[in-house]
Amino acid sequence: MSTIPARRRRATIHDVAVEAGVSRGTVSRVVNDEPYVSEQARIAIEAAIEKVGYVPNNAARSLVMQRSQAVGFIVHEPHSLFLEDPNIGGILLGANTALSSADYQMVCLIIDSDRDNDRVARYLSGGFVDGVIIVSARQNDPITRIVEKLALPSVFVGHPPDLRQLPFVGIDNRSSARAITERLIGTGRKRIGMIAAALDRDSGADRLAGFRDALGPRFDPALVEDVPLYAFSAGVDGMRRLLERAPDLDGVFAASDAVAAGALEALREAGRSVPGDVGVVGFDDSAWALRCQPPLSTVHQPAAGLGEAAAESVLAQLRGEEPDLGGILLDTPIVWRDSA
Amino acid sequence: MSTIPARRRRATIHDVAVEAGVSRGTVSRVVNDEPYVSEQARIAIEAAIEKVGYVPNNAARSLVMQRSQAVGFIVHEPHSLFLEDPNIGGILLGANTALSSADYQMVCLIIDSDRDNDRVARYLSGGFVDGVIIVSARQNDPITRIVEKLALPSVFVGHPPDLRQLPFVGIDNRSSARAITERLIGTGRKRIGMIAAALDRDSGADRLAGFRDALGPRFDPALVEDVPLYAFSAGVDGMRRLLERAPDLDGVFAASDAVAAGALEALREAGRSVPGDVGVVGFDDSAWALRCQPPLSTVHQPAAGLGEAAAESVLAQLRGEEPDLGGILLDTPIVWRDSA
DNA sequence: ACATAGTCTGTGCACGTTCACAGAATCTCA
DNA sequence: TGAGATTCTGTGAACGTGCACAGACTATGT
């Protein structure tokens, strides 16, 4: 008969105090790096901590400190995001990096259904997190309302919904779109079209606006085809329709890399060479960009940077600083490859 | 001068008790759905909870209950995983679904550096989580050792490192590879090659073994080309070399969809039609599979199912059940598309 | 020698909950 | 009626920590 090893009680600050022959208070001071503790005591306590394997109990600490040292990372519509949006992983990573160097823990809160909405709402109200990073909030989002009501330090990645004045980080879709279109014009293309996508979202509308900015008076609405989603198949359809309408086209700005990949496919079908007959540029610098044949020229989305900036903003608010309601916009370098 | 709204103290169980005219104990019983409370008291308490907006304080609860109601989701090598591995998102989602319906919170612990290793180790030792799901652990992994030392309920997605006897969920790479190879043989192909990948990992070695199983005595080592990574470019290289060595080849099993996509590219270069001249099958049913031209026949990895199964296993251990050390293997349906 | 400032240490309380226990009230059955 | 079971309620203790406070000890200057 094997003896079941007794699940040993975890060492507490009291055990350390006894071991080191001092009081709880002094141990606490050492653990929290506070002044006014003698070198002798510090050494004894550090040895005792090591010996008994002491790790502070977070629940007790949270209870007395009234904070959790955790930040929520809220993601909506995970199915489409995790599978389609290559940026989300980078944002997650960037946020995690910044939070963990500040000794905060990142808690993923994934909203997949209405039940999840309730659960997350309860979680936020329960004081489990000291702040939140919200990715891709929807219009009329219950979570957004709760965050406001609790006055929880928060930051959105992308524009906050319902035109609210809340802190956010993002990129300037409009000027980025303008920049890459200008670059495409600079290669000598004369008839440049756009496959616009997701015009119901800020990002989609802004990319179209930037395209228009770049072309100025030469902008021709007939050369814009719009598709509902940032998706490969939408790109194929959009490109086909565009080619039908404007067979003499020699340049295309696709609203995302996935759309651009679809466009390349349609161009191949139609027997056009890229970049010979038609120059193509995308947006996002996602995994699609390198997979395409030829590799895409595109606008780089600094996903990790966005995550880091979002985390820094929350941390600043946690330190009591006033958030910048105007939003933080990150640079988007253009990556020039062979497709244009 | 605007008055700063005083950050109101959160309602406690005591406030509810006063409001409802009962004691803390009775409120606690209502909150935790315990028996032995009169209908009258229950109604009064529920009204009081609503009125004062009471939400239980988790820190206090964790402190006295000695558990956190949270499960860690540990991911190694996030850069390659989040960007390359389409399965990780599905696993995350599946695990989250199962955990949240059991009222457990999932905490993402991303290990990106040695510093992260320390931080996560501290986190686990600190009792912040009651169990862990570990994705893609490395050989000789410090986290694995800590989990063992703490006897923390745990489950690996994929085989545990160092041949340890620890619970895991996964797929049967060998029999899946065998099945899809047999299916390819069934289409009448006579000279079938394989681009094996990542032979240093269990998954890679098993897929090769399955291929060998399917061919039996007809297996020809000269028709196997191996590449280091599950990557597109590796697929291109592997296919080129394979074609050089065996120009009469009429079927290829690629060790992953990314590799298969690379193979398609190389076949196109070489002027072979797919599936006309050569039938190609992949593995994973990742986003690559549908993007390819033609779409890939492949083995479906039930990513969400793996996440759910992993979560269920941890939850079962948390309920005190003995884990199944043999591991749980999920079914992998074959998805037949146009590439073979 | 004494006052004063500076350095260090120990103690009790609070945080908000659960749980064991005691006791009150009601019901059941001889 | 009274003993015993059943249902319900309130109370004190405990979980492990940080913090305010009181007090002891040491150095400095008069």
XYZ file of C-alpha atoms (C1' of nucleotides) in Angstrom:
740
model
C 0.000 0.000 0.000
C 1.556 3.242 -1.107
C 1.413 6.202 1.216
C -0.214 9.215 -0.271
C 2.187 12.119 0.148
C 0.470 14.702 2.309
C -0.096 17.818 0.249
C 2.217 20.023 2.249
C 0.849 23.333 3.414
C 2.484 26.185 1.592
C 4.939 28.242 3.595
C 3.596 31.549 4.839
C 5.279 34.733 5.823
C 4.898 33.575 9.402
C 6.936 30.436 8.775
C 9.713 32.556 7.333
C 9.591 34.853 10.350
C 9.944 31.939 12.769
C 12.724 30.379 10.717
C 14.664 33.642 10.593
C 13.903 34.559 14.204
C 12.259 37.858 13.349
C 8.714 39.177 13.076
C 6.231 39.081 10.190
C 6.602 42.794 9.664
C 10.308 42.589 9.026
C 9.883 39.743 6.574
C 7.237 41.759 4.777
C 9.646 44.644 4.485
C 12.300 42.444 2.945
C 9.876 40.852 0.525
C 8.634 44.250 -0.633
C 12.063 45.828 -0.781
C 11.335 48.468 1.796
C 13.971 50.411 3.723
C 14.686 50.216 7.430
C 15.823 46.644 7.748
C 19.253 45.692 9.020
C 21.686 43.862 6.804
C 21.814 41.023 9.305
C 18.052 40.563 9.325
C 17.863 40.769 5.549
C 20.408 38.020 5.107
C 18.752 35.758 7.655
C 15.345 36.331 6.077
C 16.537 35.714 2.547
C 18.070 32.456 3.667
C 14.859 31.502 5.454
C 12.773 32.293 2.384
C 14.981 30.063 0.323
C 14.908 27.301 2.914
C 11.165 27.076 3.444
C 10.389 27.873 -0.198
C 8.248 30.853 0.547
C 6.180 32.483 -2.207
C 3.840 35.308 -1.258
C 0.185 34.385 -1.351
C -1.421 36.497 -3.984
C -4.960 36.172 -2.733
C -4.033 37.538 0.652
C -2.039 40.309 -0.905
C -4.838 41.252 -3.309
C -7.297 41.231 -0.465
C -5.403 43.690 1.629
C -4.071 45.797 -1.219
C -7.379 45.972 -3.018
C -5.837 45.191 -6.366
C -5.041 42.134 -8.367
C -1.874 42.941 -10.341
C -3.651 41.608 -13.400
C -4.836 43.216 -16.607
C -7.573 41.755 -18.762
C -7.043 41.245 -22.486
C -10.498 41.174 -23.987
C -11.006 39.739 -27.445
C -14.302 39.707 -29.288
C -15.330 37.464 -32.153
C -12.487 35.092 -31.643
C -13.380 32.708 -34.407
C -12.835 35.143 -37.183
C -10.028 36.895 -35.375
C -7.831 34.028 -34.399
C -8.256 32.280 -37.674
C -8.212 35.212 -40.056
C -6.478 38.077 -38.387
C -2.776 37.525 -38.122
C -2.346 40.662 -36.038
C -4.085 39.420 -32.977
C -1.259 37.084 -32.035
C 1.269 39.877 -32.305
C -0.843 42.233 -30.233
C -1.241 39.559 -27.574
C 2.484 38.978 -27.504
C 3.382 42.639 -27.343
C 0.934 43.326 -24.546
C 2.189 40.327 -22.618
C 5.782 41.491 -22.910
C 5.068 44.935 -21.536
C 2.754 43.765 -18.778
C 5.008 41.050 -17.540
C 8.020 43.332 -17.283
C 5.917 45.485 -14.986
C 5.026 42.374 -12.996
C 1.443 42.420 -14.088
C -0.297 39.299 -15.270
C -2.285 39.241 -18.467
C -5.606 37.432 -18.320
C -7.222 36.515 -21.626
C -10.945 37.068 -21.671
C -12.406 35.687 -24.835
C -15.933 36.629 -25.734
C -17.490 34.014 -27.891
C -21.162 34.175 -26.963
C -23.666 36.068 -24.859
C -22.894 33.789 -21.947
C -19.294 34.901 -22.215
C -20.438 38.484 -22.103
C -22.064 37.894 -18.733
C -19.128 35.967 -17.437
C -16.628 38.614 -18.427
C -18.869 41.331 -17.026
C -18.957 39.496 -13.720
C -15.240 39.022 -13.874
C -14.553 42.696 -14.395
C -16.981 43.726 -11.667
C -15.403 41.199 -9.344
C -12.179 43.148 -9.205
C -10.156 40.358 -10.750
C -8.314 42.819 -12.957
C -7.007 46.302 -12.380
C -7.379 47.362 -15.998
C -8.300 46.128 -19.464
C -7.063 46.071 -23.023
C -9.942 45.683 -25.439
C -9.423 44.374 -28.945
C -12.034 44.874 -31.642
C -14.969 46.008 -29.548
C -18.315 46.035 -31.256
C -20.807 48.815 -31.459
C -23.112 48.941 -28.484
C -20.911 46.622 -26.502
C -22.031 45.740 -22.961
C -18.425 45.300 -21.865
C -17.584 48.827 -22.900
C -20.446 50.123 -20.778
C -19.294 48.160 -17.753
C -15.767 49.402 -18.132
C -17.034 52.946 -18.199
C -19.293 52.416 -15.226
C -16.512 50.912 -13.142
C -14.125 53.613 -14.329
C -11.697 50.780 -14.958
C -8.427 51.881 -16.541
C -8.799 50.785 -20.130
C -7.448 51.107 -23.617
C -8.798 50.015 -26.962
C -6.771 48.593 -29.774
C -8.414 50.285 -32.718
C -11.087 52.923 -32.357
C -13.467 52.634 -29.393
C -17.034 51.875 -30.425
C -19.861 54.389 -30.616
C -17.446 57.275 -31.053
C -16.711 57.282 -27.347
C -13.958 59.402 -25.927
C -11.858 56.613 -24.528
C -8.135 55.997 -24.754
C -6.971 53.903 -27.669
C -3.956 52.889 -29.692
C -4.027 52.261 -33.400
C -2.533 53.116 -36.718
C -3.435 55.898 -39.071
C -5.157 53.876 -41.754
C -5.839 56.901 -43.885
C -2.357 58.301 -44.139
C -0.858 54.834 -44.443
C -3.168 54.059 -47.354
C -2.267 57.378 -48.877
C 1.436 56.686 -48.496
C 1.415 53.307 -50.172
C -0.827 54.524 -52.964
C 1.585 57.397 -53.604
C 4.409 54.931 -53.709
C 2.489 52.890 -56.275
C 1.862 56.032 -58.332
C 5.578 56.699 -58.091
C 6.317 53.507 -60.025
C 4.684 55.113 -63.046
C 1.270 53.406 -62.977
C -1.436 55.426 -64.699
C -4.702 53.555 -64.141
C -4.830 52.564 -60.495
C -7.838 50.844 -58.940
C -8.711 49.814 -55.416
C -10.426 46.839 -53.914
C -11.933 48.414 -50.828
C -13.202 46.181 -48.052
C -15.229 46.348 -44.868
C -16.403 49.903 -45.515
C -18.641 49.630 -42.472
C -15.583 49.611 -40.251
C -13.409 52.622 -39.592
C -10.361 50.853 -40.896
C -12.009 50.037 -44.224
C -13.443 53.489 -44.767
C -10.171 55.181 -43.822
C -8.140 53.090 -46.222
C -10.434 54.116 -49.039
C -10.191 57.756 -47.975
C -6.394 57.552 -48.018
C -6.463 56.086 -51.502
C -8.632 58.970 -52.612
C -6.300 61.465 -50.940
C -3.341 60.122 -52.870
C -5.014 60.273 -56.256
C -6.545 63.681 -55.702
C -8.276 64.975 -58.840
C -7.348 61.837 -60.749
C -9.515 59.712 -58.432
C -12.045 57.731 -60.469
C -14.937 56.094 -58.570
C -15.321 53.597 -61.373
C -11.968 52.113 -60.412
C -13.106 51.270 -56.875
C -14.697 47.925 -56.221
C -15.888 47.215 -52.719
C -16.213 43.882 -50.976
C -17.698 43.121 -47.579
C -14.784 41.354 -45.872
C -11.019 41.371 -45.633
C -10.927 37.931 -47.185
C -9.168 36.007 -49.917
C -12.325 35.019 -51.775
C -13.622 38.564 -51.605
C -10.372 39.654 -53.228
C -10.855 37.202 -56.072
C -14.381 38.453 -56.749
C -13.456 42.100 -56.434
C -10.545 41.785 -58.838
C -12.627 39.952 -61.408
C -15.267 42.648 -61.387
C -12.659 45.383 -61.503
C -10.939 43.813 -64.514
C -14.221 43.520 -66.324
C -14.935 47.168 -65.796
C -11.417 48.426 -66.419
C -9.338 46.015 -68.498
C -6.655 48.648 -69.006
C -5.871 48.857 -65.296
C -2.169 48.775 -64.386
C -2.193 49.107 -60.592
C -4.288 47.903 -57.658
C -4.380 48.791 -54.006
C -6.080 46.024 -52.068
C -7.471 46.914 -48.656
C -5.682 43.990 -47.018
C -3.107 41.341 -47.823
C -5.752 38.634 -47.904
C -7.702 40.651 -50.433
C -4.507 41.267 -52.385
C -3.775 37.544 -52.446
C -7.208 36.977 -53.926
C -6.557 39.710 -56.443
C -3.311 38.028 -57.516
C -5.231 34.823 -58.057
C -7.805 36.588 -60.260
C -5.063 38.366 -62.196
C -3.339 35.060 -62.843
C -6.633 33.619 -64.126
C -6.958 36.584 -66.428
C -3.454 36.041 -67.721
C -1.987 39.288 -66.392
C 1.517 39.271 -65.068
C 2.442 40.866 -61.767
C 4.218 43.234 -61.493
C 4.681 43.366 -65.277
C 1.144 44.183 -66.409
C -0.301 45.202 -63.061
C 1.317 46.378 -59.833
C -0.399 45.200 -56.668
C -0.056 46.482 -53.118
C -1.737 45.270 -49.959
C -2.122 46.266 -46.335
C -1.170 44.578 -43.030
C 2.091 42.809 -43.823
C 0.512 39.613 -42.628
C 1.667 36.085 -43.300
C -0.147 36.307 -46.634
C 2.294 38.903 -47.887
C 5.263 36.566 -48.010
C 3.303 33.586 -49.181
C 2.041 35.307 -52.277
C 3.659 34.854 -55.625
C 5.177 37.401 -56.067
C 5.569 38.556 -52.458
C 3.434 41.598 -51.695
C 4.437 45.181 -51.237
C 2.369 46.261 -48.294
C 1.905 48.457 -45.231
C 3.413 46.952 -42.114
C 1.067 46.795 -39.133
C 3.173 46.953 -35.982
C 1.094 44.376 -34.142
C 3.497 43.787 -31.284
C 4.011 47.516 -31.014
C 0.291 48.072 -30.703
C 0.082 45.511 -27.927
C 2.999 47.087 -26.109
C 1.625 50.596 -26.485
C -1.750 49.452 -25.212
C -0.157 47.829 -22.181
C 1.957 50.911 -21.476
C -1.133 53.063 -21.585
C -2.955 50.902 -19.065
C 0.099 50.788 -16.830
C 0.363 54.567 -16.961
C -3.261 54.892 -15.925
C -2.605 52.455 -13.117
C 0.149 54.747 -11.930
C -2.443 57.472 -11.779
C -1.536 59.317 -14.963
C -4.267 60.815 -17.082
C -4.815 58.846 -20.284
C -4.440 60.509 -23.646
C -7.956 60.531 -25.010
C -6.791 61.582 -28.448
C -5.365 58.133 -28.956
C -1.883 56.961 -29.775
C -1.074 56.334 -33.412
C 1.885 54.166 -34.358
C 4.050 54.384 -37.428
C 3.404 52.027 -40.297
C 6.470 51.484 -42.435
C 5.937 50.465 -46.032
C 7.484 47.143 -46.974
C 8.318 47.070 -50.631
C 8.540 43.665 -52.248
C 8.108 42.325 -55.774
C 4.397 42.742 -56.422
C 4.753 46.372 -57.503
C -14.933 73.310 -9.750
C -16.201 69.840 -10.450
C -16.481 67.434 -7.564
C -14.482 64.298 -8.034
C -16.869 61.388 -7.535
C -15.637 59.406 -4.574
C -14.586 55.962 -5.777
C -17.306 54.139 -3.882
C -16.293 51.209 -1.782
C -17.473 47.970 -3.292
C -20.390 46.312 -1.544
C -19.415 43.396 0.683
C -21.329 40.427 1.901
C -21.812 42.327 5.132
C -23.618 45.182 3.363
C -25.971 42.687 1.797
C -26.623 41.088 5.176
C -27.503 44.422 6.759
C -29.698 45.407 3.840
C -31.581 42.124 3.943
C -31.706 42.008 7.721
C -29.951 38.663 8.016
C -26.454 37.466 8.871
C -23.373 37.029 6.709
C -23.680 33.275 6.937
C -27.118 33.229 5.397
C -26.069 35.495 2.571
C -23.090 33.246 1.919
C -25.421 30.268 1.704
C -27.602 32.015 -0.855
C -24.645 33.136 -2.923
C -23.241 29.623 -3.001
C -26.556 27.899 -3.602
C -26.454 25.902 -0.426
C -29.519 24.313 1.178
C -31.086 25.261 4.512
C -32.223 28.777 3.775
C -35.869 29.842 3.965
C -37.658 31.055 0.890
C -38.342 34.341 2.625
C -34.681 34.953 3.433
C -33.594 33.948 -0.046
C -35.917 36.464 -1.674
C -34.880 39.269 0.631
C -31.211 38.514 0.065
C -31.513 38.313 -3.675
C -33.229 41.691 -3.688
C -30.526 43.120 -1.454
C -27.774 41.780 -3.684
C -29.423 43.428 -6.648
C -29.899 46.676 -4.778
C -26.392 47.160 -3.446
C -24.785 45.652 -6.529
C -22.904 42.980 -4.673
C -20.260 40.886 -6.411
C -18.260 38.426 -4.337
C -14.655 39.388 -3.784
C -12.531 36.755 -5.356
C -9.382 37.470 -3.437
C -11.134 36.865 -0.137
C -12.757 33.742 -1.462
C -9.488 32.372 -2.854
C -7.773 33.114 0.403
C -10.113 31.077 2.517
C -10.842 28.370 -0.060
C -7.182 27.922 -0.942
C -7.860 27.927 -4.644
C -8.072 30.436 -7.411
C -10.680 29.131 -9.839
C -8.188 29.782 -12.594
C -6.306 27.507 -14.969
C -3.102 28.525 -16.688
C -2.710 28.134 -20.435
C 1.006 27.963 -21.053
C 2.364 28.575 -24.519
C 6.020 28.277 -25.482
C 7.741 29.814 -28.463
C 4.937 32.183 -29.172
C 6.545 33.872 -32.141
C 6.611 30.853 -34.299
C 3.378 29.479 -32.857
C 1.116 32.444 -33.133
C 2.390 33.381 -36.508
C 2.810 29.989 -38.085
C 0.650 27.534 -36.264
C -2.990 28.011 -37.050
C -3.986 25.434 -34.483
C -3.012 27.415 -31.447
C -5.918 29.805 -31.777
C -8.383 26.970 -31.982
C -6.888 25.216 -28.980
C -7.061 28.432 -26.992
C -10.676 28.920 -27.950
C -11.689 25.365 -27.185
C -10.005 25.413 -23.805
C -11.601 28.727 -22.964
C -15.032 27.433 -23.840
C -14.778 24.416 -21.586
C -13.162 26.246 -18.705
C -15.582 29.114 -18.687
C -18.611 26.873 -18.644
C -17.180 25.347 -15.492
C -16.711 28.867 -14.116
C -12.976 28.685 -14.295
C -10.935 31.483 -15.692
C -8.220 30.874 -18.235
C -4.991 32.758 -17.716
C -2.605 32.941 -20.659
C 1.011 32.504 -19.692
C 3.220 33.174 -22.640
C 6.822 32.149 -22.445
C 8.932 34.240 -24.700
C 12.271 34.409 -22.912
C 14.151 33.125 -19.906
C 12.781 35.982 -17.851
C 9.312 34.738 -18.706
C 10.290 31.312 -17.513
C 11.086 32.707 -14.078
C 7.978 34.796 -13.981
C 5.716 31.914 -14.921
C 7.473 29.665 -12.453
C 6.808 32.200 -9.711
C 3.250 32.519 -10.863
C 2.616 28.806 -10.683
C 4.289 28.490 -7.294
C 2.249 31.428 -6.050
C -0.953 29.459 -6.266
C -2.457 31.783 -8.840
C -3.794 28.836 -10.784
C -5.296 25.529 -9.765
C -4.089 23.688 -12.840
C -2.333 24.123 -16.171
C -2.691 23.325 -19.838
C 0.689 23.234 -21.519
C 1.072 23.683 -25.235
C 4.243 22.645 -27.044
C 6.534 22.105 -24.111
C 10.208 21.789 -24.915
C 12.584 19.100 -23.899
C 14.128 19.724 -20.495
C 11.595 22.385 -19.694
C 11.843 24.089 -16.281
C 8.093 24.680 -16.214
C 7.444 20.986 -16.571
C 9.673 20.304 -13.593
C 7.880 22.856 -11.457
C 4.507 21.474 -12.386
C 5.670 18.030 -11.338
C 7.170 19.296 -8.101
C 4.018 21.153 -7.152
C 1.893 18.188 -8.215
C -0.235 20.734 -10.039
C -3.058 19.190 -12.050
C -1.816 19.461 -15.604
C -2.302 18.294 -19.124
C -0.157 18.630 -22.211
C -1.409 19.290 -25.683
C 0.843 17.019 -27.680
C 3.266 14.621 -26.069
C 4.878 15.663 -22.793
C 8.611 16.271 -23.091
C 11.327 13.876 -22.022
C 8.989 10.893 -22.343
C 7.411 11.711 -19.008
C 4.344 9.893 -17.838
C 2.037 12.862 -17.659
C -1.511 13.285 -18.914
C -1.879 14.625 -22.429
C -4.279 15.048 -25.295
C -3.296 14.789 -28.907
C -3.959 13.131 -32.174
C -2.608 9.880 -33.500
C -0.191 11.241 -36.046
C 0.889 7.811 -37.156
C -2.469 6.303 -37.933
C -3.720 9.564 -39.428
C -0.749 9.672 -41.754
C -1.354 6.073 -42.616
C -5.013 6.741 -43.360
C -4.453 9.623 -45.715
C -1.644 7.820 -47.494
C -3.915 4.826 -48.012
C -6.543 7.125 -49.387
C -3.974 8.537 -51.822
C -2.974 5.008 -52.849
C -6.660 4.346 -53.386
C -6.785 6.968 -56.142
C -4.520 4.743 -58.178
C -1.170 6.472 -57.689
C 1.795 4.168 -58.137
C 4.886 6.204 -57.250
C 4.162 8.028 -54.025
C 6.742 10.144 -52.230
C 6.771 12.003 -48.977
C 8.173 15.294 -47.829
C 8.806 14.540 -44.179
C 9.413 17.400 -41.783
C 10.581 18.048 -38.255
C 11.769 14.494 -37.712
C 13.176 15.549 -34.359
C 9.662 15.989 -33.051
C 7.293 13.182 -32.268
C 4.724 14.516 -34.673
C 7.162 14.555 -37.559
C 8.575 11.117 -36.894
C 5.121 9.607 -36.429
C 3.824 11.006 -39.695
C 6.703 9.388 -41.510
C 6.064 6.116 -39.699
C 2.421 6.211 -40.740
C 3.396 6.785 -44.343
C 5.664 3.777 -44.157
C 2.909 1.700 -42.581
C 0.574 2.477 -45.436
C 3.000 1.550 -48.168
C 4.219 -1.604 -46.473
C 6.625 -3.560 -48.669
C 6.319 -0.996 -51.441
C 7.933 1.667 -49.239
C 10.959 3.181 -50.978
C 13.336 5.307 -48.866
C 14.490 7.079 -51.998
C 11.061 8.647 -52.294
C 11.326 10.348 -48.897
C 12.826 13.791 -48.673
C 13.151 15.359 -45.258
C 13.150 19.013 -44.327
C 13.759 20.608 -40.943
C 10.588 22.657 -40.470
C 6.879 22.614 -41.165
C 7.300 25.590 -43.469
C 6.347 26.742 -46.933
C 9.884 27.353 -48.118
C 10.958 23.972 -46.789
C 8.184 22.458 -48.881
C 9.450 24.155 -52.014
C 12.984 22.867 -51.462
C 11.873 19.381 -50.554
C 9.674 19.030 -53.589
C 12.393 20.260 -55.933
C 14.840 17.708 -54.606
C 12.242 14.972 -54.718
C 11.378 15.740 -58.350
C 15.014 15.670 -59.301
C 15.437 12.276 -57.754
C 12.131 10.802 -58.933
C 10.715 12.614 -61.957
C 8.167 9.845 -62.487
C 6.475 10.521 -59.154
C 2.678 10.713 -59.248
C 1.741 11.300 -55.601
C 3.108 13.228 -52.611
C 2.255 13.227 -48.941
C 3.515 16.433 -47.361
C 3.998 16.428 -43.598
C 1.957 19.606 -43.191
C -0.232 21.923 -45.212
C 2.438 24.601 -45.258
C 4.886 22.074 -46.680
C 2.252 20.945 -49.160
C 1.687 24.522 -50.278
C 5.399 24.810 -50.942
C 5.303 21.533 -52.826
C 2.492 22.827 -55.037
C 4.597 25.853 -55.829
C 7.547 23.690 -56.830
C 5.321 21.431 -58.910
C 3.930 24.449 -60.730
C 7.499 25.609 -61.458
C 8.260 22.188 -62.848
C 5.194 22.329 -65.055
C 3.346 19.444 -63.392
C -0.396 19.692 -63.050
C -2.135 18.912 -59.776
C -4.012 16.655 -59.402
C -3.547 15.616 -63.061
C 0.126 14.609 -63.042
C 0.674 14.462 -59.303
C -1.736 14.036 -56.406
C -0.812 15.992 -53.271
C -2.080 15.575 -49.726
C -1.175 17.566 -46.633
C -1.718 17.477 -42.887
C -3.400 19.875 -40.427
C -6.315 21.326 -42.414
C -4.974 24.736 -41.640
C -5.797 27.993 -43.393
C -3.226 26.985 -46.016
C -5.366 24.115 -47.196
C -8.132 26.279 -48.594
C -5.827 28.960 -49.891
C -3.913 26.576 -52.077
C -4.642 26.181 -55.713
C -6.096 23.566 -55.944
C -7.394 23.286 -52.368
C -5.620 20.582 -50.407
C -6.826 17.182 -49.386
C -5.589 16.886 -45.846
C -5.987 15.492 -42.325
C -8.162 17.658 -40.138
C -6.649 18.602 -36.782
C -9.476 19.155 -34.316
C -7.857 22.157 -32.668
C -10.871 23.327 -30.680
C -11.548 19.728 -29.689
C -8.015 19.384 -28.363
C -8.432 22.525 -26.295
C -11.726 21.324 -24.912
C -10.391 17.880 -24.134
C -7.395 19.380 -22.388
C -9.612 21.597 -20.278
C -11.916 18.704 -19.415
C -8.957 16.674 -18.283
C -7.734 19.407 -15.973
C -11.232 19.949 -14.619
C -11.571 16.240 -13.933
C -8.293 16.269 -12.010
C -9.545 19.275 -10.087
C -12.565 17.218 -9.103
C -10.165 14.673 -7.718
C -10.344 12.119 -10.501
C -7.231 10.246 -11.505
C -5.860 11.441 -14.843
C -5.469 9.041 -17.728
C -1.726 8.803 -18.161
C -2.068 6.966 -21.426
C -3.256 10.165 -23.042
C -6.401 11.011 -24.924
C -6.281 10.755 -28.683
C -8.848 12.566 -30.783
C -10.200 11.557 -34.150
C -8.786 13.173 -37.247
C -11.214 13.105 -40.147
C -9.768 13.244 -43.630
C -10.913 16.208 -45.671
C -10.814 15.379 -49.335
C -10.514 18.291 -51.705
C -9.169 18.771 -55.225
C -5.424 18.324 -54.813
C -5.620 14.528 -55.046
C 24.571 63.523 30.781
C 20.662 64.477 28.076
C 17.723 65.699 24.259
C 16.910 64.717 19.536
C 16.897 62.568 15.323
C 17.389 58.494 12.734
C 17.193 53.516 12.223
C 15.204 49.276 13.084
C 11.664 45.856 14.957
C 7.320 43.781 16.769
C 2.156 43.897 17.363
C -2.633 44.388 16.409
C -5.938 45.341 13.092
C -8.133 45.165 8.654
C -9.235 43.156 4.124
C -14.013 39.849 2.734
C -14.959 35.505 2.626
C -16.120 30.316 4.143
C -16.770 27.018 7.522
C -17.740 24.677 11.887
C -20.474 25.044 15.512
C -24.116 26.303 18.565
C -28.536 27.341 19.232
C -33.463 28.558 17.962
C -37.585 27.242 15.832
C -40.541 23.945 13.795
C -42.154 19.335 12.836
C -42.853 14.163 13.843
C -44.100 10.520 16.416
C -44.778 7.841 20.538
C -46.408 16.399 26.577
C -41.876 15.600 25.597
C -37.989 13.531 23.136
C -35.816 13.647 18.944
C -35.105 14.875 14.268
C -35.123 18.467 10.839
C -34.719 23.003 9.134
C -32.971 27.366 9.569
C -29.961 31.261 11.437
C -26.142 33.791 13.707
C -21.341 33.988 15.497
C -16.487 33.548 15.964
C -12.417 31.926 13.975
C -9.412 31.408 10.187
C -7.163 32.230 5.641
C -2.071 35.332 4.723
C -0.910 39.641 3.895
C 0.240 45.045 4.346
C 0.105 48.975 7.146
C -0.063 52.167 11.033
C 1.653 52.606 15.246
C 4.422 52.121 19.318
C 8.481 51.294 21.110
C 13.607 49.998 21.382
C 18.006 50.890 20.144
C 21.905 53.718 18.109
C 24.289 57.838 16.578
C 24.877 62.888 16.921
C 25.313 67.156 18.904
C 25.077 70.256 22.866
